[in-house]
PDB file of C-alpha atoms in Angstrom:
ATOM      1  CA  ASP A   1      99.200 206.589 -29.167  1.00  0.00           C
ATOM      2  CA  VAL A   2     100.720 208.979 -31.299  1.00  0.00           C
ATOM      3  CA  LYS A   3     104.753 208.672 -31.069  1.00  0.00           C
ATOM      4  CA  VAL A   4     108.101 210.180 -32.408  1.00  0.00           C
ATOM      5  CA  THR A   5     111.057 208.169 -31.356  1.00  0.00           C
ATOM      6  CA  GLN A   6     114.920 209.531 -31.369  1.00  0.00           C
ATOM      7  CA  SER A   7     117.465 206.830 -31.525  1.00  0.00           C
ATOM      8  CA  SER A   8     119.472 208.536 -28.454  1.00  0.00           C
ATOM      9  CA  ARG A   9     118.569 210.584 -25.936  1.00  0.00           C
ATOM     10  CA  TYR A  10     122.522 211.375 -25.032  1.00  0.00           C
ATOM     11  CA  LEU A  11     125.409 211.380 -27.148  1.00  0.00           C
ATOM     12  CA  VAL A  12     128.798 212.608 -27.036  1.00  0.00           C
ATOM     13  CA  LYS A  13     130.856 213.071 -29.589  1.00  0.00           C
ATOM     14  CA  ARG A  14     134.801 214.209 -30.372  1.00  0.00           C
ATOM     15  CA  THR A  15     135.391 216.776 -33.273  1.00  0.00           C
ATOM     16  CA  GLY A  16     134.891 216.559 -36.442  1.00  0.00           C
ATOM     17  CA  GLU A  17     133.204 213.054 -36.329  1.00  0.00           C
ATOM     18  CA  LYS A  18     129.599 212.595 -38.154  1.00  0.00           C
ATOM     19  CA  VAL A  19     127.453 212.831 -36.356  1.00  0.00           C
ATOM     20  CA  PHE A  20     123.344 209.963 -37.550  1.00  0.00           C
ATOM     21  CA  LEU A  21     120.292 211.353 -35.571  1.00  0.00           C
ATOM     22  CA  GLU A  22     117.372 209.244 -36.136  1.00  0.00           C
ATOM     23  CA  CYS A  23     113.766 210.125 -36.367  1.00  0.00           C
ATOM     24  CA  VAL A  24     111.282 207.831 -36.894  1.00  0.00           C
ATOM     25  CA  GLN A  25     107.337 208.109 -36.396  1.00  0.00           C
ATOM     26  CA  ASP A  26     104.309 206.191 -36.393  1.00  0.00           C
ATOM     27  CA  MET A  27     101.441 208.648 -37.484  1.00  0.00           C
ATOM     28  CA  ASP A  28     102.331 208.215 -41.139  1.00  0.00           C
ATOM     29  CA  HIS A  29     102.725 211.752 -41.498  1.00  0.00           C
ATOM     30  CA  GLU A  30     104.231 213.639 -44.575  1.00  0.00           C
ATOM     31  CA  ASN A  31     106.156 216.456 -42.666  1.00  0.00           C
ATOM     32  CA  MET A  32     108.555 216.061 -40.229  1.00  0.00           C
ATOM     33  CA  PHE A  33     111.297 218.875 -38.925  1.00  0.00           C
ATOM     34  CA  TRP A  34     114.642 219.303 -36.761  1.00  0.00           C
ATOM     35  CA  TYR A  35     114.744 221.572 -34.569  1.00  0.00           C
ATOM     36  CA  ARG A  36     117.830 222.807 -32.015  1.00  0.00           C
ATOM     37  CA  GLN A  37     116.944 225.095 -28.539  1.00  0.00           C
ATOM     38  CA  ASP A  38     119.593 226.319 -26.893  1.00  0.00           C
ATOM     39  CA  PRO A  39     119.618 228.344 -23.571  1.00  0.00           C
ATOM     40  CA  GLY A  40     117.448 231.607 -24.069  1.00  0.00           C
ATOM     41  CA  LEU A  41     117.536 231.166 -27.649  1.00  0.00           C
ATOM     42  CA  GLY A  42     114.429 228.864 -28.281  1.00  0.00           C
ATOM     43  CA  LEU A  43     114.227 226.686 -31.164  1.00  0.00           C
ATOM     44  CA  ARG A  44     115.829 226.987 -34.307  1.00  0.00           C
ATOM     45  CA  LEU A  45     114.829 224.994 -37.803  1.00  0.00           C
ATOM     46  CA  ILE A  46     117.437 223.068 -38.883  1.00  0.00           C
ATOM     47  CA  TYR A  47     115.575 221.412 -41.706  1.00  0.00           C
ATOM     48  CA  PHE A  48     112.018 220.208 -42.360  1.00  0.00           C
ATOM     49  CA  SER A  49     110.739 217.647 -45.221  1.00  0.00           C
ATOM     50  CA  TYR A  50     107.020 217.922 -46.597  1.00  0.00           C
ATOM     51  CA  ASP A  51     107.736 214.378 -48.726  1.00  0.00           C
ATOM     52  CA  VAL A  52     110.179 211.713 -48.823  1.00  0.00           C
ATOM     53  CA  LYS A  53     113.401 212.441 -50.340  1.00  0.00           C
ATOM     54  CA  MET A  54     112.215 216.297 -50.057  1.00  0.00           C
ATOM     55  CA  LYS A  55     114.262 218.829 -47.445  1.00  0.00           C
ATOM     56  CA  GLU A  56     114.545 222.854 -46.917  1.00  0.00           C
ATOM     57  CA  LYS A  57     116.757 224.769 -44.825  1.00  0.00           C
ATOM     58  CA  GLY A  58     115.665 225.675 -42.018  1.00  0.00           C
ATOM     59  CA  ASP A  59     117.514 229.063 -40.375  1.00  0.00           C
ATOM     60  CA  ILE A  60     120.062 227.458 -39.604  1.00  0.00           C
ATOM     61  CA  PRO A  61     120.991 224.850 -41.751  1.00  0.00           C
ATOM     62  CA  GLU A  62     124.904 225.298 -42.215  1.00  0.00           C
ATOM     63  CA  GLY A  63     127.114 223.156 -40.785  1.00  0.00           C
ATOM     64  CA  TYR A  64     123.918 219.975 -41.308  1.00  0.00           C
ATOM     65  CA  SER A  65     122.611 218.041 -43.405  1.00  0.00           C
ATOM     66  CA  VAL A  66     118.792 215.449 -43.981  1.00  0.00           C
ATOM     67  CA  SER A  67     117.847 212.420 -45.308  1.00  0.00           C
ATOM     68  CA  ARG A  68     114.552 211.306 -46.214  1.00  0.00           C
ATOM     69  CA  GLU A  69     114.264 207.943 -47.562  1.00  0.00           C
ATOM     70  CA  LYS A  70     111.151 206.685 -45.865  1.00  0.00           C
ATOM     71  CA  LYS A  71     108.253 208.648 -44.667  1.00  0.00           C
ATOM     72  CA  GLU A  72     108.413 207.440 -41.325  1.00  0.00           C
ATOM     73  CA  ARG A  73     111.850 208.633 -41.354  1.00  0.00           C
ATOM     74  CA  PHE A  74     114.577 211.572 -41.195  1.00  0.00           C
ATOM     75  CA  SER A  75     117.698 211.709 -40.094  1.00  0.00           C
ATOM     76  CA  LEU A  76     119.735 214.752 -39.222  1.00  0.00           C
ATOM     77  CA  ILE A  77     123.530 214.081 -39.858  1.00  0.00           C
ATOM     78  CA  LEU A  78     126.535 216.791 -39.062  1.00  0.00           C
ATOM     79  CA  GLU A  79     129.344 215.689 -41.532  1.00  0.00           C
ATOM     80  CA  SER A  80     132.463 216.649 -39.011  1.00  0.00           C
ATOM     81  CA  ALA A  81     131.250 217.471 -35.296  1.00  0.00           C
ATOM     82  CA  SER A  82     132.230 221.156 -33.741  1.00  0.00           C
ATOM     83  CA  THR A  83     131.811 222.613 -30.696  1.00  0.00           C
ATOM     84  CA  ASN A  84     129.445 225.098 -31.285  1.00  0.00           C
ATOM     85  CA  GLN A  85     126.659 222.099 -32.262  1.00  0.00           C
ATOM     86  CA  THR A  86     126.227 220.878 -28.953  1.00  0.00           C
ATOM     87  CA  SER A  87     122.884 221.355 -27.755  1.00  0.00           C
ATOM     88  CA  MET A  88     119.457 219.446 -27.404  1.00  0.00           C
ATOM     89  CA  TYR A  89     118.048 218.376 -30.780  1.00  0.00           C
ATOM     90  CA  LEU A  90     114.029 217.829 -31.452  1.00  0.00           C
ATOM     91  CA  CYS A  91     113.090 216.468 -34.355  1.00  0.00           C
ATOM     92  CA  ALA A  92     108.988 216.767 -35.048  1.00  0.00           C
ATOM     93  CA  SER A  93     106.001 215.424 -37.541  1.00  0.00           C
ATOM     94  CA  SER A  94     102.995 216.768 -38.032  1.00  0.00           C
ATOM     95  CA  SER A  95     100.364 215.479 -40.931  1.00  0.00           C
ATOM     96  CA  PRO A  96      98.012 218.747 -42.710  1.00  0.00           C
ATOM     97  CA  PRO A  97      99.545 220.308 -45.652  1.00  0.00           C
ATOM     98  CA  ASN A  98      99.686 223.432 -43.195  1.00  0.00           C
ATOM     99  CA  PRO A  99     101.742 222.524 -40.919  1.00  0.00           C
ATOM    100  CA  ASN A 100     100.440 226.081 -38.768  1.00  0.00           C
ATOM    101  CA  THR A 101      96.698 224.634 -38.979  1.00  0.00           C
ATOM    102  CA  GLY A 102      97.632 220.897 -37.665  1.00  0.00           C
ATOM    103  CA  GLU A 103     100.083 220.095 -34.634  1.00  0.00           C
ATOM    104  CA  LEU A 104     103.885 219.365 -34.684  1.00  0.00           C
ATOM    105  CA  PHE A 105     103.775 216.176 -32.644  1.00  0.00           C
ATOM    106  CA  PHE A 106     107.981 216.386 -30.402  1.00  0.00           C
ATOM    107  CA  GLY A 107     110.158 213.621 -29.986  1.00  0.00           C
ATOM    108  CA  GLU A 108     112.208 213.606 -26.312  1.00  0.00           C
ATOM    109  CA  GLY A 109     115.108 215.301 -28.107  1.00  0.00           C
ATOM    110  CA  SER A 110     118.703 214.382 -28.127  1.00  0.00           C
ATOM    111  CA  ARG A 111     121.248 216.072 -26.210  1.00  0.00           C
ATOM    112  CA  LEU A 112     124.372 215.837 -27.979  1.00  0.00           C
ATOM    113  CA  THR A 113     127.868 216.922 -26.530  1.00  0.00           C
ATOM    114  CA  VAL A 114     130.395 217.793 -29.357  1.00  0.00           C
ATOM    115  CA  LEU A 115     134.067 217.605 -26.742  1.00  0.00           C
TER     116      LEU A 115
ATOM    117  CA  LEU B   1     105.940 235.661 -40.327  1.00  0.00           C
ATOM    118  CA  ALA B   2     105.305 237.693 -37.698  1.00  0.00           C
ATOM    119  CA  LYS B   3     107.231 237.753 -34.149  1.00  0.00           C
ATOM    120  CA  THR B   4     105.756 237.025 -31.039  1.00  0.00           C
ATOM    121  CA  THR B   5     106.778 239.278 -28.332  1.00  0.00           C
ATOM    122  CA  GLN B   6     105.728 237.066 -24.107  1.00  0.00           C
ATOM    123  CA  PRO B   7     106.836 237.717 -21.096  1.00  0.00           C
ATOM    124  CA  ILE B   8     110.255 235.450 -19.625  1.00  0.00           C
ATOM    125  CA  SER B   9     108.401 234.415 -16.700  1.00  0.00           C
ATOM    126  CA  MET B  10     105.618 234.073 -14.260  1.00  0.00           C
ATOM    127  CA  ASP B  11     104.459 233.039 -10.619  1.00  0.00           C
ATOM    128  CA  SER B  12     101.893 231.725  -9.734  1.00  0.00           C
ATOM    129  CA  TYR B  13     100.605 229.329  -6.589  1.00  0.00           C
ATOM    130  CA  GLU B  14      98.407 226.524  -6.557  1.00  0.00           C
ATOM    131  CA  GLY B  15      94.991 226.471  -7.655  1.00  0.00           C
ATOM    132  CA  GLN B  16      94.857 230.206  -9.375  1.00  0.00           C
ATOM    133  CA  GLU B  17      94.236 231.244 -12.955  1.00  0.00           C
ATOM    134  CA  VAL B  18      97.476 232.155 -14.721  1.00  0.00           C
ATOM    135  CA  ASN B  19      97.112 234.180 -17.759  1.00  0.00           C
ATOM    136  CA  ILE B  20     100.139 234.036 -20.124  1.00  0.00           C
ATOM    137  CA  THR B  21      99.709 237.303 -22.718  1.00  0.00           C
ATOM    138  CA  CYS B  22     101.717 237.005 -26.422  1.00  0.00           C
ATOM    139  CA  SER B  23     101.495 240.468 -28.447  1.00  0.00           C
ATOM    140  CA  HIS B  24     102.043 239.391 -32.428  1.00  0.00           C
ATOM    141  CA  ASN B  25     101.284 242.880 -33.630  1.00  0.00           C
ATOM    142  CA  ASN B  26     101.951 242.325 -37.581  1.00  0.00           C
ATOM    143  CA  ILE B  27     100.018 239.150 -37.579  1.00  0.00           C
ATOM    144  CA  ALA B  28      98.775 238.869 -41.369  1.00  0.00           C
ATOM    145  CA  THR B  29      95.774 237.620 -42.495  1.00  0.00           C
ATOM    146  CA  ASN B  30      96.158 233.745 -42.655  1.00  0.00           C
ATOM    147  CA  ASP B  31      97.912 233.560 -39.874  1.00  0.00           C
ATOM    148  CA  TYR B  32      97.163 231.426 -36.587  1.00  0.00           C
ATOM    149  CA  ILE B  33      98.168 231.605 -32.630  1.00  0.00           C
ATOM    150  CA  THR B  34      99.136 228.430 -31.609  1.00  0.00           C
ATOM    151  CA  TRP B  35     100.776 227.983 -27.910  1.00  0.00           C
ATOM    152  CA  TYR B  36     102.919 224.251 -27.130  1.00  0.00           C
ATOM    153  CA  GLN B  37     104.097 223.759 -23.333  1.00  0.00           C
ATOM    154  CA  GLN B  38     107.756 221.916 -22.789  1.00  0.00           C
ATOM    155  CA  PHE B  39     108.840 220.118 -19.322  1.00  0.00           C
ATOM    156  CA  PRO B  40     112.355 220.103 -18.636  1.00  0.00           C
ATOM    157  CA  SER B  41     113.922 217.466 -21.364  1.00  0.00           C
ATOM    158  CA  GLN B  42     111.473 217.345 -23.154  1.00  0.00           C
ATOM    159  CA  GLY B  43     109.854 218.098 -26.017  1.00  0.00           C
ATOM    160  CA  PRO B  44     107.270 220.436 -26.635  1.00  0.00           C
ATOM    161  CA  ARG B  45     103.786 219.513 -26.638  1.00  0.00           C
ATOM    162  CA  PHE B  46     100.552 221.724 -28.221  1.00  0.00           C
ATOM    163  CA  ILE B  47      98.054 222.763 -25.932  1.00  0.00           C
ATOM    164  CA  ILE B  48      95.504 224.759 -27.913  1.00  0.00           C
ATOM    165  CA  GLN B  49      95.094 226.126 -31.000  1.00  0.00           C
ATOM    166  CA  GLY B  50      93.221 229.802 -32.524  1.00  0.00           C
ATOM    167  CA  TYR B  51      92.087 232.101 -35.281  1.00  0.00           C
ATOM    168  CA  LYS B  52      90.181 234.526 -33.306  1.00  0.00           C
ATOM    169  CA  THR B  53      87.631 234.760 -30.488  1.00  0.00           C
ATOM    170  CA  LYS B  54      87.478 232.684 -27.536  1.00  0.00           C
ATOM    171  CA  VAL B  55      88.995 228.700 -28.059  1.00  0.00           C
ATOM    172  CA  THR B  56      88.767 225.763 -25.329  1.00  0.00           C
ATOM    173  CA  ASN B  57      89.902 222.343 -24.638  1.00  0.00           C
ATOM    174  CA  GLU B  58      90.297 220.312 -21.418  1.00  0.00           C
ATOM    175  CA  VAL B  59      93.811 221.535 -21.014  1.00  0.00           C
ATOM    176  CA  ALA B  60      93.208 225.467 -20.744  1.00  0.00           C
ATOM    177  CA  SER B  61      91.125 228.025 -22.766  1.00  0.00           C
ATOM    178  CA  LEU B  62      92.473 230.491 -25.812  1.00  0.00           C
ATOM    179  CA  PHE B  63      91.470 234.292 -26.059  1.00  0.00           C
ATOM    180  CA  ILE B  64      92.287 236.693 -29.005  1.00  0.00           C
ATOM    181  CA  PRO B  65      90.551 240.037 -29.603  1.00  0.00           C
ATOM    182  CA  ALA B  66      89.034 241.358 -32.472  1.00  0.00           C
ATOM    183  CA  ASP B  67      92.703 242.671 -34.358  1.00  0.00           C
ATOM    184  CA  ARG B  68      94.266 240.004 -33.338  1.00  0.00           C
ATOM    185  CA  LYS B  69      97.247 241.656 -32.364  1.00  0.00           C
ATOM    186  CA  SER B  70      97.581 239.715 -29.112  1.00  0.00           C
ATOM    187  CA  SER B  71      96.084 236.644 -27.538  1.00  0.00           C
ATOM    188  CA  THR B  72      95.797 235.410 -23.875  1.00  0.00           C
ATOM    189  CA  LEU B  73      96.056 231.335 -22.924  1.00  0.00           C
ATOM    190  CA  SER B  74      94.232 230.697 -19.523  1.00  0.00           C
ATOM    191  CA  LEU B  75      95.494 228.076 -17.571  1.00  0.00           C
ATOM    192  CA  PRO B  76      92.577 227.349 -15.012  1.00  0.00           C
ATOM    193  CA  ARG B  77      93.499 225.843 -10.900  1.00  0.00           C
ATOM    194  CA  VAL B  78      97.661 226.045 -12.053  1.00  0.00           C
ATOM    195  CA  SER B  79      99.167 222.749  -9.968  1.00  0.00           C
ATOM    196  CA  LEU B  80     102.890 222.155  -9.084  1.00  0.00           C
ATOM    197  CA  SER B  81     103.027 220.196 -12.885  1.00  0.00           C
ATOM    198  CA  ASP B  82     101.720 223.153 -14.876  1.00  0.00           C
ATOM    199  CA  THR B  83     105.540 224.427 -14.092  1.00  0.00           C
ATOM    200  CA  ALA B  84     106.610 225.077 -17.159  1.00  0.00           C
ATOM    201  CA  VAL B  85     107.625 226.535 -20.461  1.00  0.00           C
ATOM    202  CA  TYR B  86     105.501 227.785 -22.791  1.00  0.00           C
ATOM    203  CA  TYR B  87     105.244 229.113 -26.298  1.00  0.00           C
ATOM    204  CA  CYS B  88     103.418 231.291 -28.419  1.00  0.00           C
ATOM    205  CA  LEU B  89     104.098 231.054 -32.528  1.00  0.00           C
ATOM    206  CA  VAL B  90     102.234 232.661 -34.561  1.00  0.00           C
ATOM    207  CA  GLY B  91     102.677 231.706 -38.789  1.00  0.00           C
ATOM    208  CA  ASP B  92     100.681 231.234 -42.149  1.00  0.00           C
ATOM    209  CA  SER B  93     101.217 228.660 -44.838  1.00  0.00           C
ATOM    210  CA  SER B  94     105.197 229.006 -44.529  1.00  0.00           C
ATOM    211  CA  TYR B  95     107.192 225.978 -43.248  1.00  0.00           C
ATOM    212  CA  LYS B  96     108.856 227.978 -40.836  1.00  0.00           C
ATOM    213  CA  LEU B  97     107.573 228.463 -37.095  1.00  0.00           C
ATOM    214  CA  ILE B  98     109.079 230.337 -34.872  1.00  0.00           C
ATOM    215  CA  PHE B  99     109.453 229.122 -31.011  1.00  0.00           C
ATOM    216  CA  GLY B 100     110.918 232.321 -29.148  1.00  0.00           C
ATOM    217  CA  SER B 101     112.309 231.882 -25.843  1.00  0.00           C
ATOM    218  CA  GLY B 102     108.415 230.970 -24.285  1.00  0.00           C
ATOM    219  CA  THR B 103     107.517 232.741 -21.366  1.00  0.00           C
ATOM    220  CA  ARG B 104     108.323 229.610 -17.407  1.00  0.00           C
ATOM    221  CA  LEU B 105     105.808 229.711 -15.625  1.00  0.00           C
ATOM    222  CA  LEU B 106     107.055 228.944 -11.976  1.00  0.00           C
ATOM    223  CA  VAL B 107     104.162 226.850  -9.692  1.00  0.00           C
ATOM    224  CA  ARG B 108     104.240 227.867  -6.016  1.00  0.00           C
ATOM    225  CA  PRO B 109     102.865 224.746  -3.311  1.00  0.00           C
TER     226      PRO B 109
END
């Protein structure tokens, strides 16, 4: 069974802390994505990666960075967490070069609370 | 990228057929139409994808008229476990898929 695993389901951090959210997929997918989901706003794309060491900004990259050193792992980094980054973070992966003709596989999400 | 418009919420009863329509007036020639389902505290799950006419799988059917400016997700004989949020996405070769707020479907006993 295909699987996208996010390291933490729930995290509580303090303002100014550096936060790492890890995502691992076991499907040998080229593409990986980080979204955040907030009530009433749907899912918004933060960053995506189409290959190792490659990254592209999504719609809301401010305050975030990413790292993809290995094909199966895509990390989201909050350099200095702020309260407005309290959200549900979702990682996804897909295989074809064109993800719009393929399926996105999502992890179960990481709910981050920044105090 | 084409924007989509879908109802905020829908109610149904167990055993009924549910049709959720999505409007995408600015759909481009290369765009595909994809639907996802999301349960609380879980990531979205792919349901179905189509380009034109009708697509059917074991879970749902997708109807796309000739002008492709709208699409309808059809869920046959829904059960309580179909209560979820349903997202309609439209996209071409871009990596930037847009998830809107979705349609919140409530299935009642």
